[in-house]
Amino acid sequence: MERCALTARHLAKLAEYNLQGVPRERCTALRYCPGEAIVREGDELEGLALAVKGLAKVSRSTPDGKNLILCYYLSDGMIGEIELLTCQRLATTTVTAVSAFECVLIDRASIAEQLRENIPFWQRLGAVLADKLQRSSENYALSSLCSAQERLCAYICKNAPGGLFRDPITDVACSVGASYRHVFRLLADLCREGVLQKSKQGYQIKCPAELARRAQAGGGTPAPGKANKRKETAP
């Protein structure tokens, strides 16, 4: 994680949420590398973060702490709004950067002040939460109705910045709801069919159109390279 100076892009993001009145000394611009944890489940939250650039995935563990269940992705939206509204100081999810990720963090005291009187901010917050509920419903349907291969292809599309997929297989298996061995076999099948190519760095996407076609059946995922450009109004 790297702290950086606030730029016009960060200020524009604050204005988008009607938070331009928050003193700049209470806002911090942060940058994360791919694979770096932005927030870890159970850690104390410093405030509310607004996504500015990049893609991240949000997940949480099961009560036994063994499995990682994928919840949704965000390229625009908030991190920590549920904890803020439920008065929880500890993060309920883990947020991990998929690509280079940038956000602006506003401390809790400043956000608490905005909640008392900032109606446009409340409206945007409500839209974020409504969209999150819809995504949860879609993910439930995805896990219940789609095959493991369809779920895996959708997962790869969302986690392959630059066309290279290199997530740990253990995390992938938990996220798509399949065993480690089954995911390994599915990846081998995709390589044999020319959709992927295994390398020392991971799995390179060789046929984006075919991967996207299979992913469409597993959740309407856009083709690799387009997912990061998709504008999402909320996590």
PDB file of N, CA, C and O in Angstrom, residues 19 21-23 26 107-118 121-122:
ATOM      1  N   LEU A  19     -19.142  14.969  -1.470  1.00  0.00           N
ATOM      2  CA  LEU A  19     -18.258  15.021  -0.307  1.00  0.00           C
ATOM      3  C   LEU A  19     -17.125  16.027  -0.513  1.00  0.00           C
ATOM      4  O   LEU A  19     -16.124  15.992   0.193  1.00  0.00           O
ATOM      5  N   GLY A  21     -16.980  18.925   0.373  1.00  0.00           N
ATOM      6  CA  GLY A  21     -16.812  19.802   1.525  1.00  0.00           C
ATOM      7  C   GLY A  21     -15.988  19.209   2.648  1.00  0.00           C
ATOM      8  O   GLY A  21     -15.649  19.911   3.610  1.00  0.00           O
ATOM      9  N   VAL A  22     -15.640  17.936   2.551  1.00  0.00           N
ATOM     10  CA  VAL A  22     -14.825  17.311   3.600  1.00  0.00           C
ATOM     11  C   VAL A  22     -13.414  17.894   3.551  1.00  0.00           C
ATOM     12  O   VAL A  22     -12.805  17.969   2.468  1.00  0.00           O
ATOM     13  N   PRO A  23     -12.872  18.341   4.690  1.00  0.00           N
ATOM     14  CA  PRO A  23     -11.514  18.909   4.685  1.00  0.00           C
ATOM     15  C   PRO A  23     -10.506  17.935   4.084  1.00  0.00           C
ATOM     16  O   PRO A  23     -10.560  16.731   4.345  1.00  0.00           O
ATOM     17  N   ARG A  26      -8.546  15.315   6.000  1.00  0.00           N
ATOM     18  CA  ARG A  26      -9.253  14.131   6.490  1.00  0.00           C
ATOM     19  C   ARG A  26      -9.421  13.078   5.394  1.00  0.00           C
ATOM     20  O   ARG A  26     -10.079  12.062   5.601  1.00  0.00           O
ATOM     21  N   ASP A 107     -11.958   9.659   6.814  1.00  0.00           N
ATOM     22  CA  ASP A 107     -12.018   9.133   8.172  1.00  0.00           C
ATOM     23  C   ASP A 107     -13.459   9.056   8.687  1.00  0.00           C
ATOM     24  O   ASP A 107     -14.365   9.737   8.194  1.00  0.00           O
ATOM     25  N   ARG A 108     -13.676   8.196   9.679  1.00  0.00           N
ATOM     26  CA  ARG A 108     -15.019   7.894  10.172  1.00  0.00           C
ATOM     27  C   ARG A 108     -15.719   9.139  10.717  1.00  0.00           C
ATOM     28  O   ARG A 108     -16.927   9.315  10.529  1.00  0.00           O
ATOM     29  N   ALA A 109     -14.989  10.007  11.415  1.00  0.00           N
ATOM     30  CA  ALA A 109     -15.613  11.196  12.007  1.00  0.00           C
ATOM     31  C   ALA A 109     -16.207  12.096  10.935  1.00  0.00           C
ATOM     32  O   ALA A 109     -17.322  12.618  11.083  1.00  0.00           O
ATOM     33  N   SER A 110     -15.477  12.254   9.833  1.00  0.00           N
ATOM     34  CA  SER A 110     -15.965  13.108   8.746  1.00  0.00           C
ATOM     35  C   SER A 110     -17.210  12.520   8.091  1.00  0.00           C
ATOM     36  O   SER A 110     -18.165  13.229   7.772  1.00  0.00           O
ATOM     37  N   ILE A 111     -17.205  11.201   7.896  1.00  0.00           N
ATOM     38  CA  ILE A 111     -18.359  10.549   7.286  1.00  0.00           C
ATOM     39  C   ILE A 111     -19.566  10.629   8.214  1.00  0.00           C
ATOM     40  O   ILE A 111     -20.701  10.825   7.770  1.00  0.00           O
ATOM     41  N   ALA A 112     -19.346  10.486   9.510  1.00  0.00           N
ATOM     42  CA  ALA A 112     -20.449  10.589  10.476  1.00  0.00           C
ATOM     43  C   ALA A 112     -21.120  11.955  10.382  1.00  0.00           C
ATOM     44  O   ALA A 112     -22.350  12.073  10.472  1.00  0.00           O
ATOM     45  N   GLU A 113     -20.327  12.991  10.167  1.00  0.00           N
ATOM     46  CA  GLU A 113     -20.883  14.333  10.010  1.00  0.00           C
ATOM     47  C   GLU A 113     -21.742  14.418   8.751  1.00  0.00           C
ATOM     48  O   GLU A 113     -22.814  15.029   8.753  1.00  0.00           O
ATOM     49  N   GLN A 114     -21.286  13.777   7.653  1.00  0.00           N
ATOM     50  CA  GLN A 114     -22.030  13.806   6.399  1.00  0.00           C
ATOM     51  C   GLN A 114     -23.371  13.068   6.516  1.00  0.00           C
ATOM     52  O   GLN A 114     -24.367  13.465   5.911  1.00  0.00           O
ATOM     53  N   LEU A 115     -23.398  12.015   7.316  1.00  0.00           N
ATOM     54  CA  LEU A 115     -24.619  11.236   7.474  1.00  0.00           C
ATOM     55  C   LEU A 115     -25.726  12.035   8.163  1.00  0.00           C
ATOM     56  O   LEU A 115     -26.908  11.726   8.001  1.00  0.00           O
ATOM     57  N   ARG A 116     -25.361  13.044   8.893  1.00  0.00           N
ATOM     58  CA  ARG A 116     -26.362  13.834   9.621  1.00  0.00           C
ATOM     59  C   ARG A 116     -27.103  14.813   8.725  1.00  0.00           C
ATOM     60  O   ARG A 116     -28.254  15.156   9.009  1.00  0.00           O
ATOM     61  N   GLU A 117     -26.491  15.242   7.624  1.00  0.00           N
ATOM     62  CA  GLU A 117     -27.113  16.335   6.882  1.00  0.00           C
ATOM     63  C   GLU A 117     -26.956  16.277   5.359  1.00  0.00           C
ATOM     64  O   GLU A 117     -27.587  17.043   4.642  1.00  0.00           O
ATOM     65  N   ASN A 118     -26.169  15.357   4.849  1.00  0.00           N
ATOM     66  CA  ASN A 118     -25.865  15.337   3.419  1.00  0.00           C
ATOM     67  C   ASN A 118     -26.834  14.406   2.682  1.00  0.00           C
ATOM     68  O   ASN A 118     -26.576  13.217   2.507  1.00  0.00           O
ATOM     69  N   PHE A 121     -25.562  12.542  -0.512  1.00  0.00           N
ATOM     70  CA  PHE A 121     -24.695  11.430  -0.138  1.00  0.00           C
ATOM     71  C   PHE A 121     -25.530  10.225   0.298  1.00  0.00           C
ATOM     72  O   PHE A 121     -25.245   9.086  -0.068  1.00  0.00           O
ATOM     73  N   TRP A 122     -26.579  10.460   1.064  1.00  0.00           N
ATOM     74  CA  TRP A 122     -27.483   9.389   1.473  1.00  0.00           C
ATOM     75  C   TRP A 122     -28.096   8.701   0.255  1.00  0.00           C
ATOM     76  O   TRP A 122     -28.236   7.478   0.212  1.00  0.00           O
TER      77      TRP A 122
END
